Amino acid sequence: MDFVEVKNLIMKSGMELKVNGVFNANPERFSINVGHSTEEIAVHVDVRFSYLSDKRQLIINHKTGDAWQEEQRDARFPFTAGQAFQVSVVFNFDTFDIYLPDGQVAHFTNHLGAQEYKYIFFVGDATVKNISVNVADKPTKR
Amino acid sequence: MDFVEVKNLIMKSGMELKVNGVFNANPERFSINVGHSTEEIAVHVDVRFSYLSDKRQLIINHKTGDAWQEEQRDARFPFTAGQAFQVSVVFNFDTFDIYLPDGQVAHFTNHLGAQEYKYIFFVGDATVKNISVNVADKPTKR
């Protein structure tokens, strides 16, 4: 179970976090998280291969006051155990656009409402290889 | 003065840290650091544009017990204020091979002698854009 933590790689509206990694051979779960801290998470992209009762289930959520809020359960699961992956999280002002490895896009409201986040962390059954935060090379609202 | 900190992006012998960023318009100093903590730094690549008495001076050093050791002062300084840069640090077992933006290579002994480091941080007058740790795509001893 990896826990990679990045502080002060500043995500502002209009920017994109791109992460590349490789899933473990028998992963249970891996998540990508952007926010202020482990208790205040603006977007939690939770890739559940086999976790609790979930099998091959993508869940997106946010956390505030160290409490998870309402899960957004996504029907798509373009992830493969043991394989490399790239996921982008575009910080699109009041929304996060999450570009899945197959190019599909999931949208998640910026419930915390900040226009800047300074804490990124990854937890779970994958090896993170590359982390980049740049001006988004994908469409944004402004 | 940025301080970007990455924990648990594990650097093992034979691996390469690649960092891309952009120097501020009027930078004093920017450093790339790999080690165990801020007190135990295996390799400190210190790009001094204008810092103390140094002008356009590259210094490489290591720190142990929170004390800087002997500076390795390099005559080359292929860095430009306000410009993008890429620097690679190849962890080459008993040596770090530091690939400068112009492709030249500086070598620095792995004085701390570990074969794995889990703490990377960047300090100073640049915006870090991309951080990757992968198996080195440059020659290594084994």
Short mmCIF file of C-alpha atoms in Angstrom, two decimals:
data_model
loop_
_atom_site.label_atom_id
_atom_site.label_comp_id
_atom_site.label_asym_id
_atom_site.label_seq_id
_atom_site.Cartn_x
_atom_site.Cartn_y
_atom_site.Cartn_z
CA MET A 1 0.00 0.00 0.00
CA ASP A 2 1.78 3.10 -1.32
CA PHE A 3 1.13 6.60 0.05
CA VAL A 4 2.73 9.25 -2.17
CA GLU A 5 2.27 12.77 -0.94
CA VAL A 6 3.04 16.00 -2.78
CA LYS A 7 2.89 19.37 -1.05
CA ASN A 8 2.86 22.77 -2.76
CA LEU A 9 2.61 21.62 -6.34
CA ILE A 10 -0.11 24.24 -6.64
CA MET A 11 -3.30 23.38 -8.52
CA LYS A 12 -5.16 26.48 -9.65
CA SER A 13 -8.32 26.76 -11.70
CA GLY A 14 -7.49 26.04 -15.32
CA MET A 15 -4.69 23.65 -14.43
CA GLU A 16 -4.37 19.91 -14.96
CA LEU A 17 -2.89 17.22 -12.75
CA LYS A 18 -1.60 14.36 -14.88
CA VAL A 19 -0.52 11.16 -13.14
CA ASN A 20 1.04 8.12 -14.71
CA GLY A 21 1.58 4.88 -12.91
CA VAL A 22 1.30 1.11 -13.01
CA PHE A 23 -1.30 -0.86 -11.10
CA ASN A 24 -0.08 -3.75 -8.99
CA ALA A 25 -0.80 -7.25 -10.30
CA ASN A 26 -3.62 -7.85 -7.81
CA PRO A 27 -4.77 -4.41 -6.75
CA GLU A 28 -7.62 -3.83 -4.36
CA ARG A 29 -7.84 -0.10 -4.61
CA PHE A 30 -6.00 3.07 -5.69
CA SER A 31 -7.02 6.70 -5.27
CA ILE A 32 -5.95 10.08 -6.59
CA ASN A 33 -6.66 12.95 -4.24
CA VAL A 34 -6.49 16.74 -4.55
CA GLY A 35 -7.33 19.10 -1.73
CA HIS A 36 -6.05 20.98 1.30
CA SER A 37 -5.21 18.00 3.53
CA THR A 38 -6.19 14.38 4.15
CA GLU A 39 -9.28 15.74 5.98
CA GLU A 40 -10.30 18.26 3.29
CA ILE A 41 -10.28 16.56 -0.11
CA ALA A 42 -11.86 18.40 -3.02
CA VAL A 43 -11.78 15.41 -5.35
CA HIS A 44 -11.10 11.75 -4.49
CA VAL A 45 -10.90 9.49 -7.53
CA ASP A 46 -11.23 6.00 -6.10
CA VAL A 47 -10.44 3.12 -8.42
CA ARG A 48 -11.82 0.00 -6.69
CA PHE A 49 -10.75 -3.24 -8.32
CA SER A 50 -11.98 -5.31 -5.38
CA TYR A 51 -12.69 -3.41 -2.18
CA LEU A 52 -15.36 -4.19 0.37
CA SER A 53 -18.39 -5.16 -1.70
CA ASP A 54 -17.24 -3.20 -4.76
CA LYS A 55 -15.80 -5.00 -7.79
CA ARG A 56 -14.34 -2.94 -10.65
CA GLN A 57 -16.11 0.22 -9.44
CA LEU A 58 -15.06 3.82 -9.93
CA ILE A 59 -16.18 6.12 -7.13
CA ILE A 60 -15.65 9.86 -6.91
CA ASN A 61 -16.24 11.74 -3.70
CA HIS A 62 -15.10 14.63 -1.55
CA LYS A 63 -14.27 14.92 2.12
CA THR A 64 -14.79 17.80 4.49
CA GLY A 65 -14.27 17.89 8.26
CA ASP A 66 -12.64 14.48 7.79
CA ALA A 67 -16.05 13.05 6.73
CA TRP A 68 -16.75 11.51 3.34
CA GLN A 69 -19.72 13.08 1.57
CA GLU A 70 -22.04 11.65 -1.10
CA GLU A 71 -20.41 9.08 -3.40
CA GLN A 72 -20.69 9.55 -7.16
CA ARG A 73 -20.60 6.00 -8.53
CA ASP A 74 -19.48 5.84 -12.14
CA ALA A 75 -20.48 2.93 -14.42
CA ARG A 76 -17.22 3.07 -16.37
CA PHE A 77 -14.08 1.22 -15.28
CA PRO A 78 -11.38 1.51 -17.96
CA PHE A 79 -8.58 0.26 -15.66
CA THR A 80 -6.56 -2.97 -15.86
CA ALA A 81 -4.68 -4.69 -13.06
CA GLY A 82 -0.95 -4.87 -13.67
CA GLN A 83 -1.14 -2.29 -16.45
CA ALA A 84 0.15 1.25 -16.86
CA PHE A 85 -2.40 4.05 -16.65
CA GLN A 86 -2.70 7.78 -17.10
CA VAL A 87 -5.40 9.86 -15.44
CA SER A 88 -5.79 13.60 -15.73
CA VAL A 89 -7.73 15.78 -13.33
CA VAL A 90 -8.56 19.12 -14.93
CA PHE A 91 -9.45 21.75 -12.36
CA ASN A 92 -12.20 23.50 -14.30
CA PHE A 93 -13.25 26.22 -11.83
CA ASP A 94 -16.50 24.85 -10.32
CA THR A 95 -15.91 21.35 -11.69
CA PHE A 96 -13.23 18.71 -11.94
CA ASP A 97 -13.02 16.97 -15.31
CA ILE A 98 -11.43 13.56 -14.81
CA TYR A 99 -9.94 12.10 -17.99
CA LEU A 100 -9.92 8.32 -17.69
CA PRO A 101 -7.28 6.13 -19.37
CA ASP A 102 -9.59 5.47 -22.33
CA GLY A 103 -10.23 9.19 -22.90
CA GLN A 104 -13.70 9.24 -21.40
CA VAL A 105 -14.39 12.09 -19.00
CA ALA A 106 -16.12 12.03 -15.62
CA HIS A 107 -17.26 15.32 -14.07
CA PHE A 108 -17.33 16.13 -10.38
CA THR A 109 -18.46 19.33 -8.69
CA ASN A 110 -15.88 21.41 -6.84
CA HIS A 111 -17.88 21.19 -3.62
CA LEU A 112 -15.13 22.69 -1.46
CA GLY A 113 -15.26 25.68 -3.80
CA ALA A 114 -11.66 26.86 -3.46
CA GLN A 115 -9.84 28.12 -6.55
CA GLU A 116 -6.46 26.73 -5.42
CA TYR A 117 -5.38 23.44 -3.83
CA LYS A 118 -1.86 22.68 -2.59
CA TYR A 119 -2.04 19.06 -1.46
CA ILE A 120 -2.04 16.02 -3.72
CA PHE A 121 -1.73 12.44 -2.58
CA PHE A 122 -2.07 8.97 -3.95
CA VAL A 123 -2.90 5.90 -1.90
CA GLY A 124 -3.08 2.27 -2.77
CA ASP A 125 -2.03 -0.52 -5.04
CA ALA A 126 -0.09 1.19 -7.81
CA THR A 127 3.38 2.62 -8.40
CA VAL A 128 3.24 6.28 -9.29
CA LYS A 129 5.75 7.14 -11.97
CA ASN A 130 5.00 10.66 -13.08
CA ILE A 131 3.21 13.62 -11.58
CA SER A 132 2.72 16.84 -13.48
CA VAL A 133 0.75 19.99 -12.83
CA ASN A 134 0.50 22.33 -15.80
CA VAL A 135 -1.88 24.68 -17.46
CA ALA A 136 -4.54 22.33 -18.83
CA ASP A 137 -4.07 21.20 -22.41
CA LYS A 138 -7.73 20.30 -22.41
CA PRO A 139 -10.74 22.62 -22.72
CA THR A 140 -11.67 24.67 -19.64
CA LYS A 141 -14.43 27.19 -18.96
CA ARG A 142 -12.22 30.24 -18.99
CA MET B 1 10.16 30.97 -2.52
CA ASP B 2 8.51 27.66 -3.39
CA PHE B 3 8.96 24.52 -1.28
CA VAL B 4 7.60 21.47 -3.11
CA GLU B 5 7.87 18.26 -1.14
CA VAL B 6 7.31 14.71 -2.40
CA LYS B 7 7.20 11.74 -0.02
CA ASN B 8 7.40 8.08 -1.02
CA LEU B 9 8.08 8.51 -4.71
CA ILE B 10 10.78 5.92 -4.20
CA MET B 11 14.18 6.44 -5.82
CA LYS B 12 16.13 3.18 -6.08
CA SER B 13 19.52 2.55 -7.64
CA GLY B 14 19.13 2.53 -11.41
CA MET B 15 16.27 5.02 -11.34
CA GLU B 16 16.04 8.57 -12.62
CA LEU B 17 14.34 11.63 -11.18
CA LYS B 18 13.35 13.99 -13.98
CA VAL B 19 12.11 17.46 -13.04
CA ASN B 20 10.75 20.12 -15.35
CA GLY B 21 10.05 23.63 -14.31
CA VAL B 22 10.36 27.31 -15.11
CA PHE B 23 12.75 29.67 -13.33
CA ASN B 24 11.33 32.90 -11.99
CA ALA B 25 12.21 36.08 -13.89
CA ASN B 26 14.72 37.19 -11.25
CA PRO B 27 15.72 34.06 -9.42
CA GLU B 28 18.27 34.00 -6.64
CA ARG B 29 18.47 30.29 -6.11
CA PHE B 30 16.73 26.93 -6.75
CA SER B 31 17.67 23.48 -5.50
CA ILE B 32 16.74 19.89 -6.24
CA ASN B 33 17.12 17.55 -3.29
CA VAL B 34 16.96 13.76 -2.86
CA GLY B 35 17.43 12.02 0.44
CA HIS B 36 15.78 10.75 3.61
CA SER B 37 14.74 14.10 5.09
CA THR B 38 15.68 17.79 5.09
CA GLU B 39 18.51 16.88 7.49
CA GLU B 40 19.80 13.88 5.51
CA ILE B 41 20.20 14.87 1.86
CA ALA B 42 22.09 12.52 -0.43
CA VAL B 43 22.31 14.99 -3.30
CA HIS B 44 21.57 18.73 -3.26
CA VAL B 45 21.75 20.36 -6.69
CA ASP B 46 21.94 24.06 -5.95
CA VAL B 47 21.47 26.43 -8.88
CA ARG B 48 22.66 29.83 -7.64
CA PHE B 49 21.82 32.68 -10.01
CA SER B 50 22.68 35.31 -7.41
CA TYR B 51 23.00 34.09 -3.85
CA LEU B 52 25.37 35.40 -1.21
CA SER B 53 28.63 35.99 -3.07
CA ASP B 54 27.83 33.44 -5.79
CA LYS B 55 26.78 34.57 -9.25
CA ARG B 56 25.65 31.97 -11.79
CA GLN B 57 27.22 29.15 -9.78
CA LEU B 58 26.22 25.48 -9.68
CA ILE B 59 26.98 23.82 -6.35
CA ILE B 60 26.39 20.18 -5.46
CA ASN B 61 26.58 18.98 -1.89
CA HIS B 62 25.18 16.54 0.63
CA LYS B 63 23.92 16.98 4.18
CA THR B 64 24.12 14.65 7.12
CA GLY B 65 23.17 15.29 10.73
CA ASP B 66 21.63 18.52 9.40
CA ALA B 67 25.14 19.77 8.48
CA TRP B 68 26.26 20.60 4.98
CA GLN B 69 29.39 18.77 3.90
CA GLU B 70 32.03 19.67 1.28
CA GLU B 71 30.72 21.71 -1.65
CA GLN B 72 31.41 20.52 -5.19
CA ARG B 73 31.52 23.72 -7.23
CA ASP B 74 30.83 23.14 -10.91
CA ALA B 75 32.12 25.56 -13.58
CA ARG B 76 29.11 24.99 -15.83
CA PHE B 77 25.89 26.95 -15.50
CA PRO B 78 23.52 26.11 -18.38
CA PHE B 79 20.50 27.75 -16.71
CA THR B 80 18.54 30.85 -17.79
CA ALA B 81 16.36 33.07 -15.63
CA GLY B 82 12.74 33.07 -16.69
CA GLN B 83 13.23 29.99 -18.86
CA ALA B 84 11.97 26.43 -18.71
CA PHE B 85 14.44 23.74 -17.65
CA GLN B 86 14.76 20.01 -17.30
CA VAL B 87 17.22 18.35 -14.96
CA SER B 88 17.60 14.62 -14.45
CA VAL B 89 19.23 13.00 -11.46
CA VAL B 90 20.20 9.43 -12.26
CA PHE B 91 20.76 7.36 -9.13
CA ASN B 92 23.69 5.31 -10.35
CA PHE B 93 24.44 3.14 -7.30
CA ASP B 94 27.50 4.84 -5.72
CA THR B 95 27.11 8.00 -7.82
CA PHE B 96 24.49 10.49 -8.90
CA ASP B 97 24.71 11.51 -12.54
CA ILE B 98 23.10 14.94 -12.91
CA TYR B 99 22.01 15.72 -16.46
CA LEU B 100 21.98 19.46 -16.93
CA PRO B 101 19.58 21.25 -19.30
CA ASP B 102 22.23 21.34 -22.03
CA GLY B 103 22.89 17.60 -21.79
CA GLN B 104 26.18 17.89 -19.93
CA VAL B 105 26.54 15.59 -16.93
CA ALA B 106 27.86 16.34 -13.45
CA HIS B 107 28.77 13.44 -11.16
CA PHE B 108 28.41 13.38 -7.40
CA THR B 109 29.30 10.60 -4.97
CA ASN B 110 26.49 8.88 -3.08
CA HIS B 111 28.10 9.76 0.25
CA LEU B 112 25.11 8.67 2.33
CA GLY B 113 25.49 5.29 0.64
CA ALA B 114 21.87 4.13 0.79
CA GLN B 115 20.39 2.28 -2.18
CA GLU B 116 16.93 3.81 -1.75
CA TYR B 117 15.69 7.33 -0.99
CA LYS B 118 12.07 8.27 -0.35
CA TYR B 119 12.15 12.02 0.07
CA ILE B 120 12.44 14.58 -2.73
CA PHE B 121 12.05 18.31 -2.38
CA PHE B 122 12.57 21.44 -4.35
CA VAL B 123 13.20 24.88 -2.86
CA GLY B 124 13.50 28.26 -4.42
CA ASP B 125 12.76 30.55 -7.28
CA ALA B 126 11.14 28.29 -9.87
CA THR B 127 7.75 26.72 -10.56
CA VAL B 128 7.98 22.97 -10.69
CA LYS B 129 5.78 21.56 -13.41
CA ASN B 130 6.63 17.89 -13.73
CA ILE B 131 8.21 15.30 -11.46
CA SER B 132 8.86 11.78 -12.62
CA VAL B 133 10.71 8.85 -11.13
CA ASN B 134 11.28 5.98 -13.52
CA VAL B 135 13.82 3.37 -14.41
CA ALA B 136 16.63 5.45 -15.90
CA ASP B 137 16.61 5.83 -19.66
CA LYS B 138 20.27 6.76 -19.41
CA PRO B 139 23.27 4.48 -18.91
CA THR B 140 23.81 3.08 -15.39
CA LYS B 141 26.44 0.81 -13.91
CA ARG B 142 24.24 -2.23 -13.57
#
